[in-house]
């Protein structure tokens, strides 16, 4: 458990700051340079210039998250191959061992792809620390500085509060659906991996597709985010139906295939557009500060809590792999 907590903290800290980088490269895209020249030459309005910059930020965020899920799906495929190799479906012991093997495969995948970053990344030193500050206290001072800007950046902080409420609801939905999913598949590592791969594939299609629709119809980032939010609410409402009936509401295996197949069109798009819209509300030069706050309120990737689902679910299964009688069928 200690290793899990440590890995979760370090991974999501790096992930949050990784996302904070993307608003800056978006300003260097050719279309942004072209828009800037046209704006300076007064051939386009300020609103048109801002819209093009917004589309560029949306492009970078969506491409990033889309390719993120290409790796996610590939890692799932490697895990599935490992599970087949050890015969995870042959017995409960091999199935449980399969989860450990999958963790090892994913860890190796991450380490292998991280090595080039450490070897060949160019050093980009930031500004030095102000006199009298140190690395242990500077983060707290920056947080306090950001908090004092609440009255000058009202929309930014209002968005952080709203995103916290939405992210908490979505994160809880993902965890609860994951628990129910693991229960229905009887804690099968193979079945869970198939469903995870479906989720990753859905994110690839959903996120890339959402950006294509946005670009095709020239839709604002805020509108795309609102559409994704509506989809997330509908997914949660579907689960609520399971309170009163066992026919729907995440009681059957087909519902979990449907949930993972639609994931990228609702929750996946919500994450990428949530990040893209945050980039529009952050003052330039303060990306790391405000994306850190966004990471705190959103817990990083909304899917981040999903890997923890098998752990609590394992408490609700017997040693034979069957569901406990204490849980609803």
Tab-separated table of C-alpha atoms in Angstrom:
chain	number	residue	atom	x	y	z
A	1	UNK	CA	0.000	0.000	0.000
A	2	UNK	CA	2.856	2.386	0.825
A	3	UNK	CA	4.434	1.750	-2.583
A	4	UNK	CA	1.076	2.298	-4.275
A	5	UNK	CA	0.591	5.636	-2.505
A	6	UNK	CA	4.138	6.758	-3.311
A	7	UNK	CA	3.853	5.784	-6.974
A	8	UNK	CA	0.465	7.489	-7.285
A	9	UNK	CA	1.770	10.747	-5.806
A	10	UNK	CA	4.898	10.872	-7.957
A	11	UNK	CA	3.126	9.798	-11.136
A	12	UNK	CA	0.314	12.327	-10.890
A	13	UNK	CA	2.680	15.104	-9.863
A	14	UNK	CA	4.702	14.521	-13.028
A	15	UNK	CA	1.525	14.159	-15.089
A	16	UNK	CA	0.109	17.476	-13.886
A	17	UNK	CA	3.283	19.400	-14.690
A	18	UNK	CA	3.548	17.565	-18.003
A	19	UNK	CA	0.120	18.924	-18.945
A	20	UNK	CA	1.137	22.407	-17.830
A	21	UNK	CA	3.744	22.466	-20.607
A	22	UNK	CA	1.259	22.224	-23.472
A	23	UNK	CA	-0.212	25.757	-23.446
A	24	UNK	CA	3.272	27.088	-24.200
A	25	UNK	CA	3.999	24.963	-27.316
A	26	UNK	CA	0.552	25.841	-28.651
A	27	UNK	CA	1.692	29.458	-28.995
A	28	UNK	CA	4.491	28.294	-31.308
A	29	UNK	CA	2.266	26.471	-33.789
A	30	UNK	CA	2.392	27.834	-37.365
A	31	UNK	CA	-1.307	28.705	-37.341
A	32	UNK	CA	-0.830	30.835	-34.226
A	33	UNK	CA	2.103	32.698	-35.774
A	34	UNK	CA	-0.006	33.313	-38.872
A	35	UNK	CA	-2.904	34.562	-36.761
A	36	UNK	CA	-0.584	36.859	-34.836
A	37	UNK	CA	0.759	38.396	-38.047
A	38	UNK	CA	-2.747	38.897	-39.396
A	39	UNK	CA	-3.848	40.481	-36.130
A	40	UNK	CA	-0.877	42.860	-36.095
A	41	UNK	CA	-1.666	43.757	-39.704
A	42	UNK	CA	-5.294	44.318	-38.621
A	43	UNK	CA	-6.674	41.841	-41.142
A	44	UNK	CA	-8.485	39.877	-38.412
A	45	UNK	CA	-10.247	41.017	-35.257
A	46	UNK	CA	-9.073	40.378	-31.714
A	47	UNK	CA	-11.922	37.901	-31.199
A	48	UNK	CA	-10.836	35.918	-34.262
A	49	UNK	CA	-7.239	35.936	-33.064
A	50	UNK	CA	-8.242	34.643	-29.628
A	51	UNK	CA	-10.430	31.978	-31.229
A	52	UNK	CA	-7.530	30.688	-33.315
A	53	UNK	CA	-5.297	30.589	-30.238
A	54	UNK	CA	-8.026	28.683	-28.408
A	55	UNK	CA	-8.246	26.153	-31.242
A	56	UNK	CA	-4.470	25.713	-31.114
A	57	UNK	CA	-4.566	24.983	-27.377
A	58	UNK	CA	-7.403	22.540	-27.940
A	59	UNK	CA	-5.403	20.834	-30.690
A	60	UNK	CA	-2.334	20.336	-28.504
A	61	UNK	CA	-4.323	19.098	-25.500
A	62	UNK	CA	-6.408	16.664	-27.540
A	63	UNK	CA	-3.460	15.325	-29.528
A	64	UNK	CA	-1.574	14.810	-26.273
A	65	UNK	CA	-4.391	12.923	-24.575
A	66	UNK	CA	-5.190	10.940	-27.706
A	67	UNK	CA	-1.618	9.688	-28.052
A	68	UNK	CA	-1.544	9.117	-24.306
A	69	UNK	CA	-4.268	6.543	-24.851
A	70	UNK	CA	-2.419	4.944	-27.742
A	71	UNK	CA	0.273	4.060	-25.220
A	72	UNK	CA	-2.382	3.115	-22.664
A	73	UNK	CA	-3.965	0.649	-25.086
A	74	UNK	CA	-0.607	-0.743	-26.206
A	75	UNK	CA	0.342	-1.313	-22.577
A	76	UNK	CA	-2.961	-3.124	-22.064
A	77	UNK	CA	-2.216	-5.344	-25.063
A	78	UNK	CA	1.191	-6.257	-23.618
A	79	UNK	CA	-0.446	-7.078	-20.292
A	80	UNK	CA	-3.019	-9.236	-22.056
A	81	UNK	CA	-0.243	-11.164	-23.805
A	82	UNK	CA	1.489	-11.706	-20.461
A	83	UNK	CA	-1.758	-12.937	-18.893
A	84	UNK	CA	-2.235	-15.406	-21.726
A	85	UNK	CA	1.361	-16.552	-21.334
A	86	UNK	CA	0.984	-17.439	-17.660
A	87	UNK	CA	-2.485	-18.955	-18.146
A	88	UNK	CA	-4.267	-16.454	-15.913
A	89	UNK	CA	-7.649	-18.053	-16.613
A	90	UNK	CA	-6.539	-21.509	-15.468
A	91	UNK	CA	-6.902	-20.965	-11.721
A	92	UNK	CA	-7.591	-18.369	-9.047
A	93	UNK	CA	-3.937	-18.368	-7.992
A	94	UNK	CA	-2.733	-17.696	-11.538
A	95	UNK	CA	-5.406	-15.035	-11.975
A	96	UNK	CA	-4.236	-13.209	-8.851
A	97	UNK	CA	-0.621	-13.601	-9.947
A	98	UNK	CA	-1.674	-12.127	-13.283
A	99	UNK	CA	-2.420	-8.763	-11.671
A	100	UNK	CA	1.143	-8.617	-10.319
A	101	UNK	CA	2.524	-9.579	-13.721
A	102	UNK	CA	0.443	-6.854	-15.375
A	103	UNK	CA	1.832	-4.264	-12.965
A	104	UNK	CA	5.366	-5.423	-13.794
A	105	UNK	CA	4.676	-5.200	-17.541
A	106	UNK	CA	3.273	-1.673	-17.236
A	107	UNK	CA	6.194	-0.590	-15.052
A	108	UNK	CA	8.684	-1.907	-17.589
A	109	UNK	CA	6.778	-0.133	-20.371
A	110	UNK	CA	6.976	3.195	-18.513
A	111	UNK	CA	10.645	2.822	-17.564
A	112	UNK	CA	11.651	1.880	-21.116
A	113	UNK	CA	9.948	4.917	-22.623
A	114	UNK	CA	11.200	7.234	-19.868
A	115	UNK	CA	14.878	6.491	-20.503
A	116	UNK	CA	15.112	8.567	-23.729
A	117	UNK	CA	13.589	11.533	-21.892
A	118	UNK	CA	16.346	11.519	-19.284
A	119	UNK	CA	19.105	10.895	-21.826
A	120	UNK	CA	18.255	13.327	-24.609
A	121	UNK	CA	15.967	15.990	-23.203
A	122	UNK	CA	17.459	19.441	-23.564
A	123	UNK	CA	18.051	21.329	-20.358
A	124	UNK	CA	15.672	24.263	-20.076
A	125	UNK	CA	16.532	26.049	-16.839
A	126	UNK	CA	13.848	28.312	-15.453
A	127	UNK	CA	14.382	31.545	-13.562
A	128	UNK	CA	16.375	31.299	-10.322
A	129	UNK	CA	14.610	31.244	-6.982
A	130	UNK	CA	14.025	34.684	-5.460
A	131	UNK	CA	16.521	35.649	-2.742
A	132	UNK	CA	15.621	34.171	0.627
A	133	UNK	CA	13.464	31.360	-0.831
A	134	UNK	CA	14.180	27.639	-1.006
A	135	UNK	CA	12.638	24.685	-2.807
A	136	UNK	CA	10.881	23.401	0.315
A	137	UNK	CA	8.882	26.562	0.988
A	138	UNK	CA	8.569	28.156	-2.437
A	139	UNK	CA	5.627	25.972	-3.471
A	140	UNK	CA	3.606	26.986	-0.418
A	141	UNK	CA	4.356	30.657	-1.075
A	142	UNK	CA	3.221	30.288	-4.677
A	143	UNK	CA	0.001	28.630	-3.533
A	144	UNK	CA	-0.658	31.500	-1.139
A	145	UNK	CA	0.107	33.973	-3.925
A	146	UNK	CA	-2.392	32.210	-6.201
A	147	UNK	CA	-5.039	32.238	-3.463
A	148	UNK	CA	-4.672	36.012	-3.114
A	149	UNK	CA	-5.499	36.427	-6.807
A	150	UNK	CA	-9.031	35.098	-6.293
A	151	UNK	CA	-10.613	38.544	-6.670
A	152	UNK	CA	-8.632	39.466	-9.779
A	153	UNK	CA	-9.053	36.061	-11.467
A	154	UNK	CA	-12.601	35.254	-10.416
A	155	UNK	CA	-13.435	33.152	-13.477
A	156	UNK	CA	-10.316	31.039	-13.028
A	157	UNK	CA	-11.064	30.223	-9.403
A	158	UNK	CA	-14.751	29.714	-10.120
A	159	UNK	CA	-13.731	27.162	-12.740
A	160	UNK	CA	-11.417	25.423	-10.261
A	161	UNK	CA	-14.276	25.077	-7.763
A	162	UNK	CA	-16.681	23.837	-10.428
A	163	UNK	CA	-14.099	21.433	-11.820
A	164	UNK	CA	-13.449	20.057	-8.339
A	165	UNK	CA	-17.132	19.190	-7.912
A	166	UNK	CA	-17.391	17.648	-11.363
A	167	UNK	CA	-14.081	15.789	-11.122
A	168	UNK	CA	-15.049	14.353	-7.759
A	169	UNK	CA	-18.324	13.083	-9.190
A	170	UNK	CA	-16.701	11.623	-12.290
A	171	UNK	CA	-13.867	10.075	-10.298
A	172	UNK	CA	-16.341	8.460	-7.921
A	173	UNK	CA	-18.400	7.171	-10.846
A	174	UNK	CA	-15.331	5.600	-12.442
A	175	UNK	CA	-14.300	3.907	-9.196
A	176	UNK	CA	-17.777	2.554	-8.444
A	177	UNK	CA	-18.274	1.293	-11.990
A	178	UNK	CA	-14.839	-0.320	-11.762
A	179	UNK	CA	-15.786	-2.073	-8.533
A	180	UNK	CA	-19.041	-3.325	-10.035
A	181	UNK	CA	-17.212	-4.367	-13.209
A	182	UNK	CA	-14.614	-6.383	-11.308
A	183	UNK	CA	-17.379	-8.013	-9.307
A	184	UNK	CA	-19.337	-9.005	-12.415
A	185	UNK	CA	-16.264	-10.492	-14.140
A	186	UNK	CA	-15.399	-12.337	-10.896
A	187	UNK	CA	-12.085	-10.490	-10.500
A	188	UNK	CA	-10.839	-11.873	-13.816
A	189	UNK	CA	-7.595	-10.159	-14.806
A	190	UNK	CA	-8.097	-11.129	-18.441
A	191	UNK	CA	-11.639	-9.778	-18.680
A	192	UNK	CA	-10.664	-6.565	-16.902
A	193	UNK	CA	-7.789	-6.074	-19.333
A	194	UNK	CA	-10.076	-6.552	-22.329
A	195	UNK	CA	-12.393	-3.891	-20.920
A	196	UNK	CA	-9.493	-1.539	-20.156
A	197	UNK	CA	-8.279	-1.882	-23.740
A	198	UNK	CA	-11.774	-1.057	-24.965
A	199	UNK	CA	-11.649	2.057	-22.808
A	200	UNK	CA	-8.285	3.095	-24.241
A	201	UNK	CA	-9.453	2.518	-27.801
A	202	UNK	CA	-12.571	4.536	-27.086
A	203	UNK	CA	-10.448	7.436	-25.848
A	204	UNK	CA	-8.359	7.373	-29.017
A	205	UNK	CA	-11.420	7.525	-31.257
A	206	UNK	CA	-13.431	9.817	-28.980
A	207	UNK	CA	-10.772	12.457	-28.327
A	208	UNK	CA	-9.414	12.606	-31.875
A	209	UNK	CA	-12.981	12.533	-33.187
A	210	UNK	CA	-14.115	15.314	-30.859
A	211	UNK	CA	-11.308	17.573	-32.021
A	212	UNK	CA	-12.126	16.786	-35.661
A	213	UNK	CA	-15.757	17.777	-35.049
A	214	UNK	CA	-14.651	20.934	-33.247
A	215	UNK	CA	-12.384	21.941	-36.105
A	216	UNK	CA	-14.912	20.991	-38.789
A	217	UNK	CA	-17.743	23.052	-37.306
A	218	UNK	CA	-15.539	25.710	-35.673
A	219	UNK	CA	-16.969	25.008	-32.207
A	220	UNK	CA	-15.680	26.795	-29.118
A	221	UNK	CA	-13.678	24.842	-26.546
A	222	UNK	CA	-16.176	25.783	-23.843
A	223	UNK	CA	-19.044	24.325	-25.880
A	224	UNK	CA	-17.161	21.064	-26.404
A	225	UNK	CA	-16.486	20.866	-22.666
A	226	UNK	CA	-20.149	21.434	-21.852
A	227	UNK	CA	-21.208	18.670	-24.256
A	228	UNK	CA	-18.747	16.274	-22.622
A	229	UNK	CA	-20.049	17.257	-19.179
A	230	UNK	CA	-23.600	16.424	-20.225
A	231	UNK	CA	-22.406	13.014	-21.402
A	232	UNK	CA	-20.698	12.379	-18.050
A	233	UNK	CA	-23.920	13.197	-16.200
A	234	UNK	CA	-25.892	10.783	-18.390
A	235	UNK	CA	-23.386	8.004	-17.652
A	236	UNK	CA	-23.867	8.553	-13.913
A	237	UNK	CA	-27.657	8.704	-14.260
A	238	UNK	CA	-27.584	5.334	-16.007
A	239	UNK	CA	-25.892	3.901	-12.942
A	240	UNK	CA	-28.536	5.415	-10.676
A	241	UNK	CA	-31.175	3.328	-12.431
A	242	UNK	CA	-29.511	0.284	-10.898
A	243	UNK	CA	-30.813	1.350	-7.495
A	244	UNK	CA	-34.358	0.408	-8.492
A	245	UNK	CA	-33.816	-2.363	-11.054
A	246	UNK	CA	-31.320	-5.083	-11.893
A	247	UNK	CA	-32.059	-4.999	-15.619
A	248	UNK	CA	-29.910	-1.904	-16.171
A	249	UNK	CA	-27.612	0.229	-14.048
A	250	UNK	CA	-24.303	-1.661	-14.332
A	251	UNK	CA	-25.473	-5.123	-13.368
A	252	UNK	CA	-24.622	-6.958	-16.613
A	253	UNK	CA	-21.408	-7.514	-18.544
A	254	UNK	CA	-22.765	-5.810	-21.684
A	255	UNK	CA	-23.199	-2.593	-19.725
A	256	UNK	CA	-19.514	-2.523	-18.847
A	257	UNK	CA	-18.571	-3.065	-22.466
A	258	UNK	CA	-20.873	-0.163	-23.308
A	259	UNK	CA	-19.418	1.980	-20.512
A	260	UNK	CA	-15.840	1.451	-21.678
A	261	UNK	CA	-16.782	1.815	-25.348
A	262	UNK	CA	-18.330	5.237	-24.739
A	263	UNK	CA	-15.715	6.369	-22.192
A	264	UNK	CA	-13.635	8.368	-24.659
A	265	UNK	CA	-16.633	10.284	-25.982
A	266	UNK	CA	-17.689	11.514	-22.538
A	267	UNK	CA	-15.132	11.249	-19.741
A	268	UNK	CA	-12.114	11.130	-22.040
A	269	UNK	CA	-13.252	14.216	-23.940
A	270	UNK	CA	-14.136	15.886	-20.641
A	271	UNK	CA	-10.593	15.472	-19.395
A	272	UNK	CA	-8.889	16.795	-22.533
A	273	UNK	CA	-11.265	19.731	-22.957
A	274	UNK	CA	-11.188	20.453	-19.233
A	275	UNK	CA	-7.425	20.904	-19.517
A	276	UNK	CA	-7.747	22.925	-22.731
A	277	UNK	CA	-10.303	25.280	-21.205
A	278	UNK	CA	-8.157	25.742	-18.110
A	279	UNK	CA	-5.341	26.889	-20.397
A	280	UNK	CA	-7.586	29.725	-21.565
A	281	UNK	CA	-8.110	30.990	-18.019
A	282	UNK	CA	-4.488	30.927	-16.885
A	283	UNK	CA	-2.309	34.068	-17.133
A	284	UNK	CA	0.721	33.471	-19.317
A	285	UNK	CA	3.775	32.602	-17.288
A	286	UNK	CA	1.678	31.124	-14.466
A	287	UNK	CA	0.807	27.816	-16.150
A	288	UNK	CA	2.616	25.595	-13.664
A	289	UNK	CA	1.038	27.302	-10.673
A	290	UNK	CA	-2.557	27.059	-11.852
A	291	UNK	CA	-2.240	23.631	-13.429
A	292	UNK	CA	-0.899	22.463	-10.078
A	293	UNK	CA	-4.089	23.739	-8.477
A	294	UNK	CA	-6.110	22.016	-11.200
A	295	UNK	CA	-4.224	18.806	-10.499
A	296	UNK	CA	-5.073	19.088	-6.812
A	297	UNK	CA	-8.794	19.562	-7.389
A	298	UNK	CA	-9.040	16.998	-10.198
A	299	UNK	CA	-6.580	14.378	-8.888
A	300	UNK	CA	-4.790	14.380	-12.236
A	301	UNK	CA	-6.332	12.195	-14.911
A	302	UNK	CA	-9.938	11.404	-13.973
A	303	UNK	CA	-9.196	7.815	-14.813
A	304	UNK	CA	-6.340	7.836	-12.310
A	305	UNK	CA	-8.301	6.116	-9.601
A	306	UNK	CA	-9.416	3.318	-11.898
A	307	UNK	CA	-6.414	1.024	-11.220
A	308	UNK	CA	-7.381	0.947	-7.543
A	309	UNK	CA	-10.707	-0.684	-8.339
A	310	UNK	CA	-9.515	-4.321	-8.167
A	311	UNK	CA	-8.149	-3.801	-4.643
A	312	UNK	CA	-11.437	-3.058	-2.858
A	313	UNK	CA	-13.249	-5.410	-5.184
A	314	UNK	CA	-10.995	-8.243	-4.101
A	315	UNK	CA	-12.446	-7.920	-0.612
A	316	UNK	CA	-15.855	-8.757	-2.021
A	317	UNK	CA	-14.797	-12.005	-3.703
A	318	UNK	CA	-14.232	-15.381	-2.161
A	319	UNK	CA	-11.137	-17.501	-2.625
A	320	UNK	CA	-12.975	-19.439	-5.293
A	321	UNK	CA	-13.285	-16.280	-7.384
A	322	UNK	CA	-17.048	-16.045	-6.916
A	323	UNK	CA	-18.898	-13.013	-5.670
A	324	UNK	CA	-19.632	-12.683	-1.984
A	325	UNK	CA	-23.173	-13.294	-0.817
A	326	UNK	CA	-22.969	-9.983	1.030
A	327	UNK	CA	-23.025	-8.079	-2.258
A	328	UNK	CA	-26.099	-7.543	-4.446
A	329	UNK	CA	-26.382	-9.740	-7.500
